[in-house]
């Protein structure tokens, strides 16, 4: 449409990550394409990278020579390093590669700008006077869109380390040899390999696809990533080590050494949230392997690293309760921590359900029942709390522990002022009347039993006398 209408300006193509590329148009023809800010690569660097000229002729864009913008083409042709036409063809190909890359952006927005920042475009590239029609671009762009889908299926990530699956052969062309040589030691990511290959990125990707499909290139294995990570950690490159270990775990999640080293590096980097997440995943793997004790330790550490996350304590409590009533002290402590966290997070319903799980194994545990009553008090549920405290008071009286009974009854009356039965019982305990009444009852029981025994003895004696008389 821009070409047919002969428009002049720039098409801004923006991706979902905030990147923006500008395609310059003059009377409907493409005259340039800028890379997104931060990714700019000068034509001089590309000439060296693609081995069109030597680094001796073009050292870097920061050299004294290249501070004179717009003089690159003239200098190279004057010194007979490049012909004028060769420079123009190279610049044209560079612009086309950038434009074609715009077609591979799957999500984003675009906008045509009549006014735009012309400093985004290289003056040296402008010396080539590039002028490309839409038809020349679209055919190749559509082919690349289809091919890119195949590449993505075979190469899901350019951050993977790739390793050569075979040595180079005599019948390999120069690009294949280069790719296999760069991946021979299996230490570079595909992104790093592509940056070193002296051809345009998309063309290199097409060749990588062929090599992956025929088995000449493969992604590094879990053990290989482990060794890469260990090497990076030994050099103090902790970020690189963390990335290697994470990549290895993608392929071998059950590798304990990979898990432990990855977690250790994350903690060294003080990336505690990531370390906690990894510990939770590792704990799940250990549970699948039947290693419950080791999983408990991972959940404990995850809880330490991420104190506001209830999930590690939830899983830890599950494991501790599976041990039965043998040693419930760890479960009691975890339950208390979990309840405290739930209440802090405003999850009252969940808080109420924690202690009953432990009490199902030790129903007479007074401390847990006291804490359960306290939860209902905090959640403004006085009747439930009062019921629990009445039960505790009754048990205290049975144990002849009036102090504990008084404590519980006073809280009951405070919670439910209209509970006259509890008030009366409280008054009796405070005055000593309850104890006196209980002693009387016990005395009456003893006397009643004595009378009953005496009557039975008399009855038996009378029965024996009658039997003798008979």
Short mmCIF file of C-alpha atoms in Angstrom, two decimals:
data_model
loop_
_atom_site.label_atom_id
_atom_site.label_comp_id
_atom_site.label_asym_id
_atom_site.label_seq_id
_atom_site.Cartn_x
_atom_site.Cartn_y
_atom_site.Cartn_z
CA UNK A 1 0.00 0.00 0.00
CA UNK A 2 2.83 2.40 0.89
CA UNK A 3 4.56 1.51 -2.38
CA UNK A 4 1.44 1.89 -4.53
CA UNK A 5 0.65 5.29 -3.02
CA UNK A 6 4.22 6.54 -3.39
CA UNK A 7 4.44 7.56 0.26
CA UNK A 8 7.49 9.09 1.93
CA UNK A 9 8.19 8.55 5.63
CA UNK A 10 8.96 5.61 7.90
CA UNK A 11 7.02 2.52 8.92
CA UNK A 12 7.50 1.94 12.66
CA UNK A 13 7.21 -1.78 13.48
CA UNK A 14 6.95 -2.44 17.24
CA UNK A 15 7.09 -5.81 18.98
CA UNK A 16 5.54 -6.78 22.33
CA UNK A 17 8.86 -6.34 24.17
CA UNK A 18 9.03 -2.63 23.38
CA UNK A 19 11.44 -2.90 20.48
CA UNK A 20 10.94 -0.67 17.45
CA UNK A 21 12.36 -0.91 13.95
CA UNK A 22 11.99 1.84 11.35
CA UNK A 23 11.68 1.12 7.62
CA UNK A 24 12.37 4.26 5.61
CA UNK A 25 10.40 4.97 2.40
CA UNK A 26 10.94 7.52 -0.33
CA UNK A 27 8.15 7.82 -2.88
CA UNK A 28 7.06 4.27 -2.06
CA UNK A 29 10.51 2.65 -2.28
CA UNK A 30 12.40 1.26 0.71
CA UNK A 31 15.60 3.21 1.26
CA UNK A 32 16.76 1.92 4.64
CA UNK A 33 15.92 -0.03 7.75
CA UNK A 34 17.13 0.72 11.25
CA UNK A 35 17.57 -1.90 13.94
CA UNK A 36 15.88 -1.42 17.29
CA UNK A 37 17.69 0.89 19.76
CA UNK A 38 20.40 -0.95 21.64
CA UNK A 39 20.93 -3.55 18.89
CA UNK A 40 22.48 -1.28 16.28
CA UNK A 41 25.34 -2.84 14.32
CA UNK A 42 27.37 -0.53 12.07
CA UNK A 43 27.89 -1.53 8.44
CA UNK A 44 31.64 -1.52 9.15
CA UNK A 45 31.18 -4.21 11.79
CA UNK A 46 29.04 -6.25 9.42
CA UNK A 47 31.65 -6.01 6.67
CA UNK A 48 34.22 -7.50 9.04
CA UNK A 49 31.86 -10.09 10.57
CA UNK A 50 30.83 -11.38 7.15
CA UNK A 51 34.49 -11.39 6.09
CA UNK A 52 33.95 -9.02 3.19
CA UNK A 53 36.93 -6.97 4.38
CA UNK A 54 39.60 -7.77 6.94
CA UNK A 55 39.72 -6.42 10.45
CA UNK A 56 43.03 -4.81 9.54
CA UNK A 57 41.23 -2.64 6.97
CA UNK A 58 38.28 -1.92 9.23
CA UNK A 59 39.16 -2.25 12.91
CA UNK A 60 36.03 -0.91 14.65
CA UNK A 61 33.40 1.79 14.49
CA UNK A 62 35.21 3.58 17.32
CA UNK A 63 38.43 4.14 15.39
CA UNK A 64 39.56 7.62 14.41
CA UNK A 65 38.75 6.91 10.79
CA UNK A 66 35.12 6.01 11.43
CA UNK A 67 34.41 9.16 13.38
CA UNK A 68 34.10 10.78 9.96
CA UNK A 69 30.57 9.65 9.15
CA UNK A 70 29.68 9.12 5.53
CA UNK A 71 33.27 8.52 4.45
CA UNK A 72 33.38 4.72 4.69
CA UNK A 73 32.43 3.93 1.09
CA UNK A 74 34.76 6.57 -0.35
CA UNK A 75 37.70 5.41 1.75
CA UNK A 76 37.25 1.72 0.96
CA UNK A 77 36.92 2.32 -2.78
CA UNK A 78 39.83 4.81 -2.89
CA UNK A 79 42.10 2.28 -1.22
CA UNK A 80 40.83 -0.42 -3.65
CA UNK A 81 39.55 -2.58 -0.76
CA UNK A 82 36.04 -2.67 -2.24
CA UNK A 83 34.54 -1.62 -5.52
CA UNK A 84 31.78 0.98 -5.30
CA UNK A 85 29.26 -1.49 -6.67
CA UNK A 86 30.31 -4.16 -4.15
CA UNK A 87 29.71 -1.76 -1.29
CA UNK A 88 26.27 -0.86 -2.66
CA UNK A 89 25.28 -4.52 -3.07
CA UNK A 90 26.38 -5.31 0.48
CA UNK A 91 24.47 -2.35 1.94
CA UNK A 92 21.38 -3.29 -0.07
CA UNK A 93 21.55 -6.88 1.22
CA UNK A 94 21.96 -5.61 4.77
CA UNK A 95 18.84 -3.44 4.48
CA UNK A 96 16.85 -6.30 2.94
CA UNK A 97 17.85 -8.68 5.76
CA UNK A 98 16.59 -6.18 8.34
CA UNK A 99 13.33 -5.61 6.46
CA UNK A 100 12.76 -9.35 6.10
CA UNK A 101 13.33 -9.77 9.84
CA UNK A 102 10.39 -7.42 10.46
CA UNK A 103 8.11 -9.99 8.85
CA UNK A 104 9.10 -12.56 11.48
CA UNK A 105 7.58 -10.49 14.30
CA UNK A 106 4.37 -12.37 15.13
CA UNK A 107 2.79 -9.95 17.61
CA UNK A 108 3.05 -6.18 17.79
CA UNK A 109 1.87 -2.98 16.15
CA UNK A 110 2.84 -0.78 13.23
CA UNK A 111 2.40 2.86 12.34
CA UNK A 112 3.38 5.00 9.35
CA UNK A 113 5.21 8.19 10.34
CA UNK A 114 5.62 11.16 8.03
CA UNK A 115 8.06 12.67 10.52
CA UNK A 116 10.63 10.40 12.15
CA UNK A 117 14.09 10.37 13.72
CA UNK A 118 16.47 10.27 10.74
CA UNK A 119 19.47 9.83 13.06
CA UNK A 120 18.31 6.22 13.55
CA UNK A 121 19.69 5.50 10.06
CA UNK A 122 23.37 5.03 9.21
CA UNK A 123 24.90 7.78 7.09
CA UNK A 124 27.43 5.29 5.73
CA UNK A 125 24.63 2.98 4.58
CA UNK A 126 22.89 5.96 3.02
CA UNK A 127 25.88 6.42 0.71
CA UNK A 128 24.80 3.25 -1.10
CA UNK A 129 21.56 4.94 -2.26
CA UNK A 130 19.45 1.84 -1.61
CA UNK A 131 16.10 1.77 -3.41
CA UNK A 132 13.99 -1.39 -3.22
CA UNK A 133 10.47 -2.05 -4.51
CA UNK A 134 7.78 -3.82 -2.48
CA UNK A 135 7.50 -6.76 -4.88
CA UNK A 136 11.18 -7.56 -4.46
CA UNK A 137 10.70 -7.73 -0.68
CA UNK A 138 7.39 -9.56 -0.36
CA UNK A 139 8.12 -12.78 -2.24
CA UNK A 140 11.21 -13.56 -0.15
CA UNK A 141 9.50 -12.34 3.04
CA UNK A 142 6.60 -14.75 2.61
CA UNK A 143 9.00 -17.62 1.98
CA UNK A 144 10.86 -16.76 5.18
CA UNK A 145 7.66 -16.58 7.22
CA UNK A 146 6.87 -20.19 6.26
CA UNK A 147 10.45 -21.33 6.81
CA UNK A 148 10.61 -19.59 10.18
CA UNK A 149 7.80 -21.79 11.49
CA UNK A 150 9.86 -24.87 10.65
CA UNK A 151 12.94 -23.35 12.27
CA UNK A 152 11.05 -22.58 15.48
CA UNK A 153 9.74 -26.13 15.74
CA UNK A 154 13.26 -27.56 15.44
CA UNK A 155 15.01 -24.78 17.41
CA UNK A 156 12.70 -23.71 20.27
CA UNK A 157 15.39 -21.54 21.92
CA UNK A 158 18.54 -19.81 20.70
CA UNK A 159 19.85 -19.80 24.28
CA UNK A 160 20.51 -23.54 24.26
CA UNK A 161 24.08 -24.79 23.99
CA UNK A 162 24.51 -26.79 20.79
CA UNK A 163 27.08 -29.51 20.20
CA UNK A 164 28.32 -30.93 16.91
CA UNK A 165 27.08 -34.44 16.29
CA UNK A 166 29.88 -35.28 13.87
CA UNK A 167 33.25 -33.96 12.64
CA UNK A 168 33.52 -31.89 9.49
CA UNK A 169 33.79 -33.68 6.13
CA UNK A 170 35.48 -32.82 2.87
CA UNK A 171 32.16 -32.40 1.09
CA UNK A 172 30.86 -29.84 3.65
CA UNK A 173 30.58 -26.30 2.35
CA UNK A 174 32.19 -23.42 4.23
CA UNK A 175 29.07 -22.50 6.23
CA UNK A 176 28.54 -26.07 7.46
CA UNK A 177 32.21 -26.31 8.39
CA UNK A 178 31.98 -23.06 10.31
CA UNK A 179 28.89 -24.14 12.25
CA UNK A 180 30.34 -27.55 13.14
CA UNK A 181 33.66 -26.00 14.19
CA UNK A 182 31.98 -23.45 16.44
CA UNK A 183 29.92 -26.17 18.12
CA UNK A 184 32.65 -28.81 18.27
CA UNK A 185 33.40 -28.27 21.98
CA UNK A 186 29.73 -27.83 22.95
CA UNK A 187 30.26 -24.69 25.03
CA UNK A 188 28.46 -21.98 23.02
CA UNK A 189 24.78 -21.14 22.84
CA UNK A 190 23.24 -21.04 19.41
CA UNK A 191 22.94 -17.27 19.79
CA UNK A 192 26.71 -17.04 20.29
CA UNK A 193 27.33 -19.32 17.33
CA UNK A 194 25.12 -17.25 15.02
CA UNK A 195 26.94 -14.08 16.07
CA UNK A 196 30.23 -15.59 14.85
CA UNK A 197 29.05 -17.09 11.57
CA UNK A 198 30.00 -14.84 8.61
CA UNK A 199 26.57 -14.87 6.94
CA UNK A 200 23.20 -13.23 7.54
CA UNK A 201 21.37 -14.59 10.58
CA UNK A 202 18.38 -16.06 8.76
CA UNK A 203 20.56 -17.90 6.24
CA UNK A 204 22.56 -19.36 9.13
CA UNK A 205 19.34 -20.46 10.84
CA UNK A 206 18.25 -22.27 7.68
CA UNK A 207 21.50 -24.21 7.65
CA UNK A 208 21.23 -24.98 11.38
CA UNK A 209 17.78 -26.42 10.69
CA UNK A 210 19.23 -28.78 8.08
CA UNK A 211 22.02 -29.87 10.42
CA UNK A 212 19.63 -30.45 13.32
CA UNK A 213 17.29 -32.51 11.16
CA UNK A 214 20.09 -34.77 9.91
CA UNK A 215 21.61 -35.18 13.37
CA UNK A 216 24.76 -33.17 12.70
CA UNK A 217 23.84 -30.71 15.45
CA UNK A 218 22.13 -31.40 18.77
CA UNK A 219 21.26 -29.65 22.01
CA UNK A 220 23.61 -30.31 24.94
CA UNK A 221 22.47 -33.02 27.38
CA UNK A 222 21.79 -32.63 31.08
CA UNK A 223 25.23 -33.96 32.15
CA UNK A 224 26.93 -31.67 29.61
CA UNK A 225 25.07 -28.67 31.01
CA UNK A 226 26.12 -29.79 34.50
CA UNK A 227 29.78 -29.68 33.53
CA UNK A 228 29.36 -26.30 31.82
CA UNK A 229 27.72 -24.93 34.95
CA UNK A 230 30.42 -26.30 37.23
CA UNK A 231 33.08 -24.71 35.07
CA UNK A 232 31.32 -21.34 35.05
CA UNK A 233 30.84 -21.48 38.84
CA UNK A 234 34.54 -22.27 39.34
CA UNK A 235 35.39 -19.16 37.31
CA UNK A 236 33.03 -17.07 39.42
CA UNK A 237 30.56 -16.61 36.55
CA UNK A 238 27.52 -17.31 38.72
CA UNK A 239 24.86 -15.94 36.35
CA UNK A 240 26.19 -18.11 33.54
CA UNK A 241 26.36 -21.10 35.88
CA UNK A 242 22.74 -20.59 36.96
CA UNK A 243 21.68 -20.47 33.32
CA UNK A 244 23.59 -23.65 32.46
CA UNK A 245 22.12 -25.56 35.41
CA UNK A 246 18.60 -24.33 34.55
CA UNK A 247 19.03 -25.49 30.95
CA UNK A 248 20.24 -28.88 32.12
CA UNK A 249 17.23 -29.27 34.40
CA UNK A 250 14.96 -28.61 31.45
CA UNK A 251 16.16 -31.92 30.03
CA UNK A 252 16.92 -33.85 33.22
CA UNK A 253 14.75 -32.62 36.10
CA UNK A 254 15.50 -35.67 38.23
CA UNK A 255 19.26 -35.02 38.32
CA UNK A 256 19.90 -34.28 42.01
CA UNK A 257 23.31 -32.69 41.45
CA UNK A 258 21.90 -30.32 38.86
CA UNK A 259 19.11 -29.34 41.25
CA UNK A 260 21.39 -28.82 44.23
CA UNK A 261 24.01 -26.84 42.33
CA UNK A 262 21.38 -24.68 40.66
CA UNK A 263 19.79 -23.85 44.01
CA UNK A 264 23.17 -23.14 45.61
CA UNK A 265 24.12 -20.69 42.86
CA UNK A 266 20.75 -18.93 43.03
CA UNK A 267 21.20 -18.45 46.77
CA UNK A 268 24.73 -17.13 46.24
CA UNK A 269 23.22 -14.60 43.83
CA UNK A 270 20.58 -13.78 46.48
CA UNK A 271 17.83 -14.65 44.02
CA UNK A 272 15.84 -16.09 46.89
CA UNK A 273 12.43 -16.24 45.22
CA UNK A 274 13.87 -18.25 42.34
CA UNK A 275 15.78 -20.48 44.76
CA UNK A 276 12.60 -21.11 46.76
CA UNK A 277 10.69 -21.99 43.59
CA UNK A 278 13.44 -24.40 42.56
CA UNK A 279 13.43 -26.02 46.00
CA UNK A 280 9.68 -26.61 45.76
CA UNK A 281 10.03 -28.23 42.34
CA UNK A 282 12.99 -30.30 43.55
CA UNK A 283 10.99 -31.42 46.58
CA UNK A 284 8.22 -32.61 44.27
CA UNK A 285 10.74 -34.61 42.27
CA UNK A 286 12.10 -36.17 45.47
CA UNK A 287 8.59 -37.11 46.58
CA UNK A 288 8.02 -38.87 43.25
CA UNK A 289 11.24 -40.79 43.91
CA UNK A 290 10.00 -41.82 47.37
CA UNK A 291 12.55 -39.64 49.20
CA UNK A 292 10.20 -38.02 51.69
CA UNK A 293 12.87 -37.05 54.23
CA UNK A 294 14.88 -35.17 51.62
CA UNK A 295 11.71 -33.52 50.31
CA UNK A 296 10.95 -32.27 53.84
CA UNK A 297 14.31 -30.53 53.99
CA UNK A 298 13.70 -28.83 50.65
CA UNK A 299 10.29 -27.56 51.76
CA UNK A 300 11.82 -26.28 55.00
CA UNK A 301 14.46 -24.35 53.10
CA UNK A 302 11.88 -23.04 50.62
CA UNK A 303 9.82 -21.73 53.54
CA UNK A 304 12.89 -19.98 54.90
CA UNK A 305 13.67 -18.35 51.56
CA UNK A 306 10.08 -17.32 50.85
CA UNK A 307 8.46 -16.56 54.24
CA UNK A 308 5.25 -15.14 52.73
CA UNK A 309 4.49 -18.25 50.66
CA UNK A 310 2.30 -20.79 52.53
CA UNK A 311 2.77 -23.57 49.97
CA UNK A 312 6.10 -24.97 51.31
CA UNK A 313 4.69 -25.22 54.85
CA UNK A 314 1.50 -26.82 53.54
CA UNK A 315 3.47 -29.57 51.81
CA UNK A 316 5.82 -29.90 54.77
CA UNK A 317 2.88 -30.43 57.13
CA UNK A 318 1.47 -33.07 54.79
CA UNK A 319 4.72 -35.01 54.96
CA UNK A 320 5.11 -34.64 58.72
CA UNK A 321 1.59 -35.89 59.39
CA UNK A 322 2.27 -38.98 57.29
CA UNK A 323 4.75 -40.07 59.94
CA UNK A 324 1.82 -40.71 62.30
CA UNK A 325 1.65 -39.90 66.00
CA UNK A 326 5.19 -41.11 66.76
CA UNK A 327 6.83 -37.67 66.85
CA UNK A 328 4.47 -34.83 66.16
CA UNK A 329 6.60 -32.01 67.55
CA UNK A 330 7.78 -30.94 64.05
CA UNK A 331 4.18 -31.05 62.80
CA UNK A 332 3.01 -28.93 65.75
CA UNK A 333 5.65 -26.30 64.99
CA UNK A 334 4.89 -26.27 61.26
CA UNK A 335 1.15 -26.03 61.97
CA UNK A 336 1.75 -23.05 64.26
CA UNK A 337 3.87 -21.28 61.60
CA UNK A 338 1.27 -22.00 58.92
CA UNK A 339 -1.61 -20.69 61.03
CA UNK A 340 0.34 -17.52 61.83
CA UNK A 341 1.05 -16.98 58.13
CA UNK A 342 -2.56 -17.65 57.08
CA UNK A 343 -3.85 -15.12 59.61
CA UNK A 344 -1.32 -12.55 58.44
CA UNK A 345 -2.47 -13.09 54.85
CA UNK A 346 -6.14 -12.82 55.84
CA UNK A 347 -6.87 -16.48 55.10
CA UNK A 348 -8.93 -17.19 58.21
CA UNK A 349 -10.85 -20.15 56.78
CA UNK A 350 -7.61 -21.93 55.95
CA UNK A 351 -6.17 -21.07 59.37
CA UNK A 352 -9.11 -22.79 61.11
CA UNK A 353 -8.46 -26.04 59.23
CA UNK A 354 -4.83 -26.53 60.22
CA UNK A 355 -4.87 -27.65 63.87
CA UNK A 356 -7.78 -30.14 63.43
CA UNK A 357 -5.53 -32.12 61.08
CA UNK A 358 -2.95 -32.58 63.84
CA UNK A 359 -5.65 -33.11 66.47
CA UNK A 360 -7.01 -36.03 64.45
CA UNK A 361 -3.85 -37.86 65.55
CA UNK A 362 -3.65 -36.46 69.11
CA UNK A 363 -7.22 -35.40 69.99
CA UNK A 364 -6.40 -34.63 73.64
CA UNK A 365 -3.52 -32.21 72.93
CA UNK A 366 -4.40 -29.26 75.19
CA UNK A 367 -1.93 -26.81 73.61
CA UNK A 368 -3.31 -27.31 70.11
CA UNK A 369 -6.91 -27.01 71.32
CA UNK A 370 -6.03 -23.83 73.16
CA UNK A 371 -4.49 -22.43 69.97
CA UNK A 372 -7.54 -23.48 67.98
CA UNK A 373 -9.75 -21.55 70.41
CA UNK A 374 -7.47 -18.52 70.01
CA UNK A 375 -7.94 -18.65 66.21
CA UNK A 376 -11.73 -18.46 66.56
CA UNK A 377 -11.35 -15.59 69.00
CA UNK A 378 -9.19 -13.67 66.49
CA UNK A 379 -11.75 -14.36 63.76
CA UNK A 380 -14.55 -13.03 65.98
CA UNK A 381 -16.27 -16.38 66.45
CA UNK A 382 -16.85 -16.26 70.26
CA UNK A 383 -19.36 -19.11 70.52
CA UNK A 384 -17.04 -21.65 68.90
CA UNK A 385 -14.10 -20.43 70.98
CA UNK A 386 -16.21 -20.61 74.17
CA UNK A 387 -17.27 -24.19 73.42
CA UNK A 388 -13.65 -25.26 73.03
CA UNK A 389 -12.65 -23.51 76.26
CA UNK A 390 -15.55 -25.07 78.19
CA UNK A 391 -14.26 -28.47 77.13
CA UNK A 392 -10.77 -27.54 78.31
CA UNK A 393 -12.17 -26.28 81.63
CA UNK A 394 -14.11 -29.50 82.20
CA UNK A 395 -11.02 -31.58 81.57
CA UNK A 396 -9.00 -29.38 83.94
CA UNK A 397 -11.53 -29.93 86.70
CA UNK A 398 -11.34 -33.68 86.15
CA UNK A 399 -7.56 -33.46 86.51
CA UNK A 400 -8.10 -31.45 89.75
CA UNK A 401 -6.40 -28.42 88.19
CA UNK A 402 -8.61 -25.53 89.39
CA UNK A 403 -6.19 -22.84 88.23
CA UNK A 404 -6.40 -23.99 84.61
CA UNK A 405 -10.17 -24.37 84.92
CA UNK A 406 -10.50 -20.82 86.28
CA UNK A 407 -8.41 -19.48 83.39
CA UNK A 408 -10.61 -21.18 80.78
CA UNK A 409 -13.92 -20.32 82.47
CA UNK A 410 -13.03 -16.66 82.80
CA UNK A 411 -12.30 -16.54 79.06
CA UNK A 412 -15.61 -18.29 78.36
CA UNK A 413 -17.55 -15.71 80.38
CA UNK A 414 -15.62 -12.93 78.67
CA UNK A 415 -16.45 -14.36 75.26
CA UNK A 416 -20.12 -15.14 75.98
CA UNK A 417 -21.34 -12.91 78.86
CA UNK A 418 -24.80 -14.46 78.70
CA UNK A 419 -23.56 -17.99 79.46
CA UNK A 420 -25.12 -18.30 82.95
CA UNK A 421 -24.15 -21.93 83.37
CA UNK A 422 -20.47 -21.10 82.91
CA UNK A 423 -20.82 -18.08 85.20
CA UNK A 424 -22.26 -20.24 87.94
CA UNK A 425 -19.53 -22.82 87.52
CA UNK A 426 -16.90 -20.08 87.62
CA UNK A 427 -18.33 -18.71 90.89
CA UNK A 428 -18.37 -22.17 92.43
CA UNK A 429 -14.73 -22.82 91.46
CA UNK A 430 -13.60 -19.38 92.66
CA UNK A 431 -15.39 -19.74 96.02
CA UNK A 432 -14.24 -23.31 96.55
CA UNK A 433 -17.85 -24.48 96.54
CA UNK A 434 -17.19 -26.66 93.51
CA UNK A 435 -14.39 -28.52 95.28
CA UNK A 436 -16.53 -28.87 98.42
CA UNK A 437 -19.45 -30.17 96.39
CA UNK A 438 -17.20 -32.65 94.65
CA UNK A 439 -15.85 -33.86 98.00
CA UNK A 440 -19.40 -34.27 99.28
CA UNK A 441 -20.36 -36.17 96.20
CA UNK A 442 -17.35 -38.41 96.57
CA UNK A 443 -18.22 -38.91 100.29
CA UNK A 444 -21.84 -39.73 99.39
CA UNK A 445 -20.62 -42.15 96.76
CA UNK A 446 -18.32 -43.82 99.29
CA UNK A 447 -21.07 -43.99 101.95
CA UNK A 448 -23.58 -45.26 99.41
CA UNK A 449 -21.18 -47.93 98.30
CA UNK A 450 -20.48 -48.85 101.94
CA UNK A 451 -24.20 -49.14 102.70
CA UNK A 452 -24.73 -51.14 99.55
CA UNK A 453 -21.87 -53.49 100.41
CA UNK A 454 -23.21 -53.84 103.98
CA UNK A 455 -26.71 -54.63 102.75
CA UNK A 456 -25.33 -57.17 100.31
CA UNK A 457 -23.31 -58.75 103.11
CA UNK A 458 -26.40 -58.95 105.37
CA UNK A 459 -28.46 -60.37 102.55
CA UNK A 460 -25.86 -62.99 101.86
CA UNK A 461 -25.62 -63.83 105.57
CA UNK A 462 -29.39 -64.22 105.80
CA UNK A 463 -29.37 -66.40 102.70
CA UNK A 464 -26.70 -68.65 104.21
CA UNK A 465 -28.58 -68.87 107.53
CA UNK A 466 -31.78 -69.89 105.78
CA UNK A 467 -29.88 -72.42 103.76
CA UNK A 468 -28.40 -73.99 106.92
CA UNK A 469 -31.78 -73.97 108.65
CA UNK A 470 -33.33 -75.65 105.66
#
